[in-house]
Tab-separated table of C-alpha atoms in Angstrom:
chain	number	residue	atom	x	y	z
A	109	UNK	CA	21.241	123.666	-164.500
A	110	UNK	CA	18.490	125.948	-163.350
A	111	UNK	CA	15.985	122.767	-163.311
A	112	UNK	CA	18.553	121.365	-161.081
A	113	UNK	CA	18.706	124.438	-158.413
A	114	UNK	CA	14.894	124.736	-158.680
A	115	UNK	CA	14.955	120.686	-157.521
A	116	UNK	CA	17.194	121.291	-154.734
A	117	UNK	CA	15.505	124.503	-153.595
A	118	UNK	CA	12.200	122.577	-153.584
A	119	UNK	CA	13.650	119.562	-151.604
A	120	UNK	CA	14.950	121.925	-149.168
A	121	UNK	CA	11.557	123.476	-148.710
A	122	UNK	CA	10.295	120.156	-148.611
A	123	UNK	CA	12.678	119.135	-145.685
A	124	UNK	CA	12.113	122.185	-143.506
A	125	UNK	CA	8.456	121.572	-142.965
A	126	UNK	CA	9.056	118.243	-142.023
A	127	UNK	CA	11.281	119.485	-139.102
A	128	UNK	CA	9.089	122.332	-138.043
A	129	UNK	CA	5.960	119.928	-137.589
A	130	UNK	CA	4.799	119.440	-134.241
A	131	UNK	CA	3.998	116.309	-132.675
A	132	UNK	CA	0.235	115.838	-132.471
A	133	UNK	CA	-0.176	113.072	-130.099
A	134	UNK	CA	1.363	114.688	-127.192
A	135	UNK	CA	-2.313	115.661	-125.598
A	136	UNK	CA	-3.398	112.167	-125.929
A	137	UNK	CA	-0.470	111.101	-123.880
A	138	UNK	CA	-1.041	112.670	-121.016
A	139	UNK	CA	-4.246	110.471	-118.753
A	140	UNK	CA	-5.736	110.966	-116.089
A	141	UNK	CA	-5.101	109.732	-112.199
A	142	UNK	CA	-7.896	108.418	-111.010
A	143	UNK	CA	-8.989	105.837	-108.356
A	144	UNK	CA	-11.121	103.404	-107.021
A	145	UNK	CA	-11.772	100.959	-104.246
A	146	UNK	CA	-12.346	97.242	-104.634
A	147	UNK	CA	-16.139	95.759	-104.552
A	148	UNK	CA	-17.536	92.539	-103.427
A	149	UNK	CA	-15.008	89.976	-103.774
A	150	UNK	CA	-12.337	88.116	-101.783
A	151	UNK	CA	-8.475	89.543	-102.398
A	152	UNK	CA	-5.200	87.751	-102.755
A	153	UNK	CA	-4.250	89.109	-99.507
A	154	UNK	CA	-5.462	89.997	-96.294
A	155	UNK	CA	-5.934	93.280	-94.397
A	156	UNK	CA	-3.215	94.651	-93.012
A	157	UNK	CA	-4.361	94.141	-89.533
A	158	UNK	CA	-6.364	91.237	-89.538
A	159	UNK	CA	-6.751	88.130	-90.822
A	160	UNK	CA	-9.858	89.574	-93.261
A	161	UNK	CA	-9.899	88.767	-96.666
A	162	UNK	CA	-12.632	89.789	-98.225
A	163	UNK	CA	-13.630	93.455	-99.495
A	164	UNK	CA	-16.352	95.651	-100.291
A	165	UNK	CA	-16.496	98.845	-102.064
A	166	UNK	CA	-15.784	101.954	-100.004
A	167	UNK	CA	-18.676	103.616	-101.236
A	168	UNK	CA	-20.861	101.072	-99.097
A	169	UNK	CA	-19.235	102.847	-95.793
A	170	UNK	CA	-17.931	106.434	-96.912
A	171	UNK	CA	-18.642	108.792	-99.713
A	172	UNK	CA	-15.049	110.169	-98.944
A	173	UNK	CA	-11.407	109.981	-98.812
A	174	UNK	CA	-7.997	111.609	-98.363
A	175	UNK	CA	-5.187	110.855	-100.567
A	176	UNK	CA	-1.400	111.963	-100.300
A	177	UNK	CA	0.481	111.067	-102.976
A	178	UNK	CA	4.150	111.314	-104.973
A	179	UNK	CA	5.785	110.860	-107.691
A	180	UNK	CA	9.735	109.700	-108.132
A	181	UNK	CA	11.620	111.782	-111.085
A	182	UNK	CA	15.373	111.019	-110.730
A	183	UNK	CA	15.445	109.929	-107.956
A	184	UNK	CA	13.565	112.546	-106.054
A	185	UNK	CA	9.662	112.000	-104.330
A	186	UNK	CA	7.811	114.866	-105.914
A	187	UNK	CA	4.310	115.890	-104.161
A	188	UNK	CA	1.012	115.138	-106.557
A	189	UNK	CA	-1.537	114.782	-104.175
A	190	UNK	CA	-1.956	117.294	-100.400
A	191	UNK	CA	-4.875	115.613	-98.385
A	192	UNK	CA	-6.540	115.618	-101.537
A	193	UNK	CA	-10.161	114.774	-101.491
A	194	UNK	CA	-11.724	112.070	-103.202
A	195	UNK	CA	-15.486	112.253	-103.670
A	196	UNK	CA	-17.811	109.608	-104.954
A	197	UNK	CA	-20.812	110.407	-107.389
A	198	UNK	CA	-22.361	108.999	-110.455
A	199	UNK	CA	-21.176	105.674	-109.520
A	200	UNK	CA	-17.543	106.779	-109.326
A	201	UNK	CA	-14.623	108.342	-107.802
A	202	UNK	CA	-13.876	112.014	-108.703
A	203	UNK	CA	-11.728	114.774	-107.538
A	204	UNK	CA	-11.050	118.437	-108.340
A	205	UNK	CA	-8.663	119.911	-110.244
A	206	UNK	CA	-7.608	116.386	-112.025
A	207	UNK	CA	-4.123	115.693	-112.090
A	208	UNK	CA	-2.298	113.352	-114.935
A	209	UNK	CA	0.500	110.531	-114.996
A	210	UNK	CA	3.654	111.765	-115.674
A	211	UNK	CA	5.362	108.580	-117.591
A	212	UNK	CA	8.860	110.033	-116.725
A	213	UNK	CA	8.629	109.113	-112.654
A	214	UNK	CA	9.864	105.754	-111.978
A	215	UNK	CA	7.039	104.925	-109.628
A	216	UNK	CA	4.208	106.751	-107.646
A	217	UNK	CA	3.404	106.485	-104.196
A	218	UNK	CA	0.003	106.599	-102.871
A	219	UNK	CA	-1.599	106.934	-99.038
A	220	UNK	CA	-5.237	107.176	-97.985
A	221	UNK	CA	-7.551	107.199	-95.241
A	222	UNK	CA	-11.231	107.864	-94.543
A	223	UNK	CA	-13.167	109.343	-94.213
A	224	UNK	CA	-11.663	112.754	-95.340
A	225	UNK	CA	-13.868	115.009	-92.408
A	226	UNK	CA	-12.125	113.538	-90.054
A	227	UNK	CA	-8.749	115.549	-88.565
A	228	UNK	CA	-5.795	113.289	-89.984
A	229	UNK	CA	-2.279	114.443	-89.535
A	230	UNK	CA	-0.195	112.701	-92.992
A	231	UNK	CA	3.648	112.740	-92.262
A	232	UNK	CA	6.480	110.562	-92.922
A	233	UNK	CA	4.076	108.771	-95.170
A	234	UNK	CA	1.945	108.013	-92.658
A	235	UNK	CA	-1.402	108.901	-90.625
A	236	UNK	CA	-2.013	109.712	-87.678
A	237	UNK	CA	-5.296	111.427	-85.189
A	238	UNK	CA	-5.554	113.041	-82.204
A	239	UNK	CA	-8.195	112.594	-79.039
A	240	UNK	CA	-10.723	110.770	-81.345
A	241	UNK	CA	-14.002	110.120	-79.621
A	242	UNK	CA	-15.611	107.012	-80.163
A	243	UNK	CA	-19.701	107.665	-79.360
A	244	UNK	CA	-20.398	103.699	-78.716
A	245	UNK	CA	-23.980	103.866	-80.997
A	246	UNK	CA	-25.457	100.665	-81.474
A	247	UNK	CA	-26.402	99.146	-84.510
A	248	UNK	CA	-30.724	98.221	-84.479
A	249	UNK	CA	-31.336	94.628	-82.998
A	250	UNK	CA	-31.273	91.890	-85.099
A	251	UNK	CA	-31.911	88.220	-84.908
A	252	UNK	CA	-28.913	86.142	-86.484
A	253	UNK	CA	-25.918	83.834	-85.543
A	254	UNK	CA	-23.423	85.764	-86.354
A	255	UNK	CA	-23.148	89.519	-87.351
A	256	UNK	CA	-22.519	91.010	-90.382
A	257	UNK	CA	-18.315	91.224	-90.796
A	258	UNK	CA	-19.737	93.733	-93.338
A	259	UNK	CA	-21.970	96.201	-90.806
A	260	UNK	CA	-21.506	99.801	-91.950
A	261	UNK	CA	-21.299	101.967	-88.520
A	262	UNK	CA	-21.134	105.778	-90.922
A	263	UNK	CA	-18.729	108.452	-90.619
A	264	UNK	CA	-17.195	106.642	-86.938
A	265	UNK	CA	-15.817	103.626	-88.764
A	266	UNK	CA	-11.912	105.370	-89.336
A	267	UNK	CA	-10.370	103.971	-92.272
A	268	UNK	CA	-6.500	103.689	-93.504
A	269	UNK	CA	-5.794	102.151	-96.843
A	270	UNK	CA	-2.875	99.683	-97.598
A	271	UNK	CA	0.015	101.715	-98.908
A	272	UNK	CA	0.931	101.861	-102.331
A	273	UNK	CA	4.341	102.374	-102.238
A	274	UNK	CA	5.511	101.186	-106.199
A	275	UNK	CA	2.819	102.349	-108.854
A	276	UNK	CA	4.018	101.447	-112.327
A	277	UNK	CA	1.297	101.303	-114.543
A	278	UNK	CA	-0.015	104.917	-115.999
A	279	UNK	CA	-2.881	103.923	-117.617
A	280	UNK	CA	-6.662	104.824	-117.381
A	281	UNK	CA	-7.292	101.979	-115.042
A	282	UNK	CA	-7.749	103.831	-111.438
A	283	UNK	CA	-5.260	103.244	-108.629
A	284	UNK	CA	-7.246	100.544	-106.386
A	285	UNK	CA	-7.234	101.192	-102.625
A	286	UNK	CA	-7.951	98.650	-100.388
A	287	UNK	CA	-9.276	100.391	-97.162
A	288	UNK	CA	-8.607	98.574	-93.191
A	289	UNK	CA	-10.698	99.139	-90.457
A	290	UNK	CA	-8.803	101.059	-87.535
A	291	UNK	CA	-11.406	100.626	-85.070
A	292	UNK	CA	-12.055	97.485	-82.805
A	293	UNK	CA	-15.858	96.128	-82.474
A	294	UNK	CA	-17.673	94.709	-79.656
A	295	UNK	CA	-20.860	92.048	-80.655
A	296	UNK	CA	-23.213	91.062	-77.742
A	297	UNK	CA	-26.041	88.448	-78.475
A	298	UNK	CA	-28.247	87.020	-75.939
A	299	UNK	CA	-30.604	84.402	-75.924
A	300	UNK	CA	-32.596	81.862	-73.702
A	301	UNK	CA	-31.561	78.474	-72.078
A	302	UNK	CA	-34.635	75.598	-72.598
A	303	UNK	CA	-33.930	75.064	-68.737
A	304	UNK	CA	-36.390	78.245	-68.177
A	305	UNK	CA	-39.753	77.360	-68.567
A	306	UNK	CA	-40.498	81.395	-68.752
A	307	UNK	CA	-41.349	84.691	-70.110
A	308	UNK	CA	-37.379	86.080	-69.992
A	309	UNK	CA	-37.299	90.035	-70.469
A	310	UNK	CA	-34.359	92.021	-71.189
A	311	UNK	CA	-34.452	95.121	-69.594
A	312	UNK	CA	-30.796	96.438	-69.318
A	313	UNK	CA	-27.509	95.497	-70.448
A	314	UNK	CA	-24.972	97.995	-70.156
A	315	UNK	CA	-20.821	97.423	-70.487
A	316	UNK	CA	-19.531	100.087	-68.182
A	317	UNK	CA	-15.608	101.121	-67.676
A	318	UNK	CA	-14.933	101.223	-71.836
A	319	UNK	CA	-12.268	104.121	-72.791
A	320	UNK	CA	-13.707	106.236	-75.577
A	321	UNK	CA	-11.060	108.869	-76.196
A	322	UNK	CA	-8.322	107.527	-78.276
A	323	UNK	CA	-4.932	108.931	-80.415
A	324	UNK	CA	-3.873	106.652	-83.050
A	325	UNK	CA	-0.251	106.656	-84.325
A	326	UNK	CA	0.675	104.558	-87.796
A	327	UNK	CA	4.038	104.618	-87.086
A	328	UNK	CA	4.058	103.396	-82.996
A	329	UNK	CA	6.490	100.821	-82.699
A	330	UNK	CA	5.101	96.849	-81.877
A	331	UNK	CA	5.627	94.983	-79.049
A	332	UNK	CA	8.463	92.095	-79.468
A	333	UNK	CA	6.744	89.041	-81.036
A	334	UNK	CA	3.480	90.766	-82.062
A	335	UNK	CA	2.661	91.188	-85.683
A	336	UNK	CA	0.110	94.086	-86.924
A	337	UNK	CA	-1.466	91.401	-88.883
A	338	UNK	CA	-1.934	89.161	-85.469
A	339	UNK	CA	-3.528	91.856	-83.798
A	340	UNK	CA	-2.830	94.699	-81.546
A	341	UNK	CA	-3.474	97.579	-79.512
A	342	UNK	CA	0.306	99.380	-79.872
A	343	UNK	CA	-0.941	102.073	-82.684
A	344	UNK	CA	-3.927	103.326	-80.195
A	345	UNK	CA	-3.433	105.132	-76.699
A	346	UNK	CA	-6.759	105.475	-75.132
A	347	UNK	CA	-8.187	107.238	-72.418
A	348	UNK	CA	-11.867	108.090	-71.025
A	349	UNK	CA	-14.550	106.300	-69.696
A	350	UNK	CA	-18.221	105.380	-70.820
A	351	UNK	CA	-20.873	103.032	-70.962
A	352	UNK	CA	-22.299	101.061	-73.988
A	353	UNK	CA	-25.991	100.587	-73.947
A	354	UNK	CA	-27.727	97.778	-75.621
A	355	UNK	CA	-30.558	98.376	-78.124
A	356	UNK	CA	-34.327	98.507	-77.511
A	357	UNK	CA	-36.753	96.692	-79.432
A	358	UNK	CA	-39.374	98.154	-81.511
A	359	UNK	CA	-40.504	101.649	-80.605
A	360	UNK	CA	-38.020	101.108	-77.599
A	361	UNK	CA	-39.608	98.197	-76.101
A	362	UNK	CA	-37.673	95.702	-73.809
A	363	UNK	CA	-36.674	92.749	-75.762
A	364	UNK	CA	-38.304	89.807	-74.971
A	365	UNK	CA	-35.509	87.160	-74.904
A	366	UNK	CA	-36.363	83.779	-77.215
A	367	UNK	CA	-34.161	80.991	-78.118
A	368	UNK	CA	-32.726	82.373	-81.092
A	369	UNK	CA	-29.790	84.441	-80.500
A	370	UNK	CA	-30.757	88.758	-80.853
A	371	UNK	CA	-27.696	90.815	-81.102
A	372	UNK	CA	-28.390	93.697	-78.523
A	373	UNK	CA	-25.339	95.354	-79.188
A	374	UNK	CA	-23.063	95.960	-82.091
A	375	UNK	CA	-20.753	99.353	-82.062
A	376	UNK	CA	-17.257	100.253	-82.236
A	377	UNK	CA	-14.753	100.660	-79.630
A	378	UNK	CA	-11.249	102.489	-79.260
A	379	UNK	CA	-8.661	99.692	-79.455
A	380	UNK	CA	-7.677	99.123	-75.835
A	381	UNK	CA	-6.802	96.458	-73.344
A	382	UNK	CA	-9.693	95.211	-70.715
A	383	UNK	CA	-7.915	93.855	-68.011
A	384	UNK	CA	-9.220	91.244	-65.543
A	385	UNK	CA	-10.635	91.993	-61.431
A	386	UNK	CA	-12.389	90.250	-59.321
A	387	UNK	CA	-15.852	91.770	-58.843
A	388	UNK	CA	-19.029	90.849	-57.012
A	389	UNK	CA	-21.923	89.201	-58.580
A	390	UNK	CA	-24.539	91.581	-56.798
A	391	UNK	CA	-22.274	95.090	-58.217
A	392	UNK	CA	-21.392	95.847	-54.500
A	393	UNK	CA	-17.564	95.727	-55.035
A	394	UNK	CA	-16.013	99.153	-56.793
A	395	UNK	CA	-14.463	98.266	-60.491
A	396	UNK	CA	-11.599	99.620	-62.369
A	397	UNK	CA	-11.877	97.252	-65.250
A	398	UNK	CA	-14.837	97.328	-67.678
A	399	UNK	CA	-17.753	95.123	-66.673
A	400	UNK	CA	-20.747	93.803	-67.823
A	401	UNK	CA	-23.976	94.668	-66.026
A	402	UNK	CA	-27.192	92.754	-67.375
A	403	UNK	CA	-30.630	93.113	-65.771
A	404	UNK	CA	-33.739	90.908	-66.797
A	405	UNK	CA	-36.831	89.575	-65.092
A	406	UNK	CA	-38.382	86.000	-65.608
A	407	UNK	CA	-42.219	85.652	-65.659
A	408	UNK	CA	-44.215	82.240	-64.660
A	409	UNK	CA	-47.552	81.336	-64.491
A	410	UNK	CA	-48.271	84.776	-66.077
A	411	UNK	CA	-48.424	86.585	-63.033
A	412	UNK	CA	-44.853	85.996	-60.663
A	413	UNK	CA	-42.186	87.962	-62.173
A	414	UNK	CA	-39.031	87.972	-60.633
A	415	UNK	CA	-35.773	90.562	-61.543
A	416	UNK	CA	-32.081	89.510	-61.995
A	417	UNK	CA	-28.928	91.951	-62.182
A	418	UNK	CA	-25.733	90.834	-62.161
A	419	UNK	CA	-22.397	91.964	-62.731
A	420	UNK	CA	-19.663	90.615	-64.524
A	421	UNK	CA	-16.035	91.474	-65.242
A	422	UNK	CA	-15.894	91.853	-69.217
A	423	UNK	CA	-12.682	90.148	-69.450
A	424	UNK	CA	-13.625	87.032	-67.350
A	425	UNK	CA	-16.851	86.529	-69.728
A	426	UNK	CA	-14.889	86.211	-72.383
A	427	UNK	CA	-11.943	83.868	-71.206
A	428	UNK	CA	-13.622	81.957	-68.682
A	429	UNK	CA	-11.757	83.106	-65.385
A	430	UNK	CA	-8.230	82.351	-67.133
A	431	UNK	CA	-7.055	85.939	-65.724
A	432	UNK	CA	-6.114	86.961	-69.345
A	433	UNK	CA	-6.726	90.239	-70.466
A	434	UNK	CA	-9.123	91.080	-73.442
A	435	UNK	CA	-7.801	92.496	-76.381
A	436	UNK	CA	-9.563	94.982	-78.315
A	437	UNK	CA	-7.212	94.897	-81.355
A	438	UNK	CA	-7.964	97.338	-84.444
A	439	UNK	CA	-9.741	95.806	-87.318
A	440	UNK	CA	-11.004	92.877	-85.249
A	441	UNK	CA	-14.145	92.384	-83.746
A	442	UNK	CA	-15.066	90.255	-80.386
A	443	UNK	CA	-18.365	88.598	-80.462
A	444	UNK	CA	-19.938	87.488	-76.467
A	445	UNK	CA	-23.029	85.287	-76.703
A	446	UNK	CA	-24.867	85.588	-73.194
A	447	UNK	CA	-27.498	82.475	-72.668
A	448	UNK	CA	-29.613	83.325	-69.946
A	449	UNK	CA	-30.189	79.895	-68.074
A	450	UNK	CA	-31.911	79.542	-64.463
A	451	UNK	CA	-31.852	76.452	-61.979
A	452	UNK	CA	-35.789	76.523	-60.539
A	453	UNK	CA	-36.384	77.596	-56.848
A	454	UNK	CA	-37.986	74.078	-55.673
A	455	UNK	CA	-38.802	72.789	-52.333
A	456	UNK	CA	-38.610	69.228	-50.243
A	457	UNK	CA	-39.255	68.670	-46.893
A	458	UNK	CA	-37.878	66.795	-44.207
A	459	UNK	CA	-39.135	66.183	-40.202
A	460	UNK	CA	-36.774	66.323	-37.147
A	461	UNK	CA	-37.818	63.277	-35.103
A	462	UNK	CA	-38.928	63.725	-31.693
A	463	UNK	CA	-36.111	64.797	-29.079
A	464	UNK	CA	-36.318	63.611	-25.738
A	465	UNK	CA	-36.519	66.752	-23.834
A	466	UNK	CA	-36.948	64.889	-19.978
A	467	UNK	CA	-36.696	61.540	-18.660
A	468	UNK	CA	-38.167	60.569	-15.256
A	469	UNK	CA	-37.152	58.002	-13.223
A	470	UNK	CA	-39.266	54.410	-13.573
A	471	UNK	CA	-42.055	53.805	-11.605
A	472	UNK	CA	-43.189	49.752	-10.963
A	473	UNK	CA	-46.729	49.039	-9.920
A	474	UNK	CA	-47.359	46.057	-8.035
């Protein structure tokens, strides 16, 4: 009987530090949020507003972004994330103090934009900025067909990535933002028409009338039958006025003008509507509408150089005199190739004949 109670006495021992033991696996658990942004390759889908479909990594464009973030426990959106910033070094993206996935939320929600030193307001799961300035800086001049959909512009190129609104998966693999330019972007390339026989020299090409001050609103409603994807101007009011200056050549020479097409100007513009006027050719009529002033000279025989400068209305360059309006959506670029073409001053001659002036009376001899 005693052998029996010591048995049972053990067993019970036995059976109380199996309850009192601790789960060890708890720590391991618990991983880390982190993110990331997608690099060099086309996407399922396109940007949000445009018809873009291809993606680079954000670290190409900004070293950093804002995050706002929550997660949903019972129902309830719990705040992770408060314009959180999102740094990248050592070929990734890192942020201080780290925060972990808690595998109780049904979902997490996730909102960025960039870059993170610019003033964005997040509310209602949404951004928004205030009397943004857009400076108009040029990229340098370059020779090529098209430009480069993939330009970086620097800490001017404002950023808002695709929302995230259904996270599921709490692994180690980083939350992936895709990031959409907010921005519009104006492209001017000019070149030379064969029909000059000529030295053609650029010396001025400014577009004048451009609003730079700008408030941008995620949330402003859409016109009826216009689609953020389709392009628009509804999330931007803008306001101001300044000029965009084309680019000099090297050491800020005037750009000699060849056959190949020389982007003068590439640079970013406040999404806006340029509306169509009726100007004069010579600049003696007073604009309300951007325009387009370029001023070159043509060179012959070495020695006779003549100058040009003309004025254009920006919209009418664009649509041919089809009094339509030119859209500067957000996250679209519009590209204007200018071919500077002359008809030759030549001469021909003609003679008046003789007019009769008087005519006397006839005079017979006999």
């Amino acid at each position: 009987m005693k052998k029996s109670v010591l048995f049972l006495a053990t067993a019970a021992l036995f059976a109380a530090c199996t309850n009192d033991s601790v789960r060890e696996n708890i720590a391991d658990d618990q991983v880390e949020i982190g993110f990331s942004t997608y690099i060099q390759k086309p996407v399922a889908t396109k940007a949000d507003n445009s018809s873009a479909d291809r993606t680079n990594g954000l670290e190409a464009y900004h070293q950093n972004f804002v995050v706002n973030g929550f997660k949903n426990v019972a129902n309830s959106d719990v705040r992770v994330f408060t314009n959180q910033l999102v740094t990248y070094a050592d070929s990734k993206w890192g942020y201080s103090p780290v925060s972990y996935w808690d595998k109780s939320a049904a979902h997490y929600s996730f909102y960025a934009a960039a870059p993170q030193t610019v003033d964005w307001v997040f509310a209602n799961n949404a951004y928004s900025i205030s009397n943004f300035t857009a400076q108009g800086a040029s990229l340098a001049l370059v020779t090529a067909d098209t430009p480069d959909a993939a330009a970086v512009f620097g800490a001017e190129d404002l950023m808002i990535a695709t929302d995230i609104p259904e996270h599921k998966s709490y692994t180690t693999d980083a939350v992936n933002f895709t990031f959409n330019h907010i921005l519009s972007r104006l492209n001017i390339a000019i070149s030379k028409s064969q029909s000059i026989d000529g030295i053609v020299t650029l010396k001025s090409l400014t577009v004048n009338g451009i609003a730079n001050t700008g408030s941008f609103d995620e949330l402003a409603e859409l016109p009826t039958g216009t689609t953020l994807a389709g392009g628009t101007t509804a999330r931007w009011t803008a306001s101001g006025s300044a000029t965009l200056t084309a680019v000099k050549g090297a050491e800020g020479a005037d750009v000699v003008v060849g056959a190949d097409k020389q982007f003068v100007y590439q640079g970013l513009v406040i999404p806006q509507v340029a509306g169509v006027e009726t100007i004069n050719l010579d600049g003696t009529s007073t604009a309300t509408q951007p325009y387009l002033n370029i001023q070159y000279t043509i060179t012959t025989g070495g020695s006779n150089t003549q100058s040009y400068s003309y004025f254009y209305n920006l919209a009418d360059l664009f649509n041919g005199n089809t009094d339509a309006a030119l859209n500067f959506n957000e996250g679209w670029q519009n590209n204007l190739y200018i071919s500077i073409g002359a008809a030759a001053i030549s001469f021909d001659a003609d003679v008046y004949e003789w007019a009769t002036q008087t005519s006397g009376g006839s005079l017979e001899v006999q």
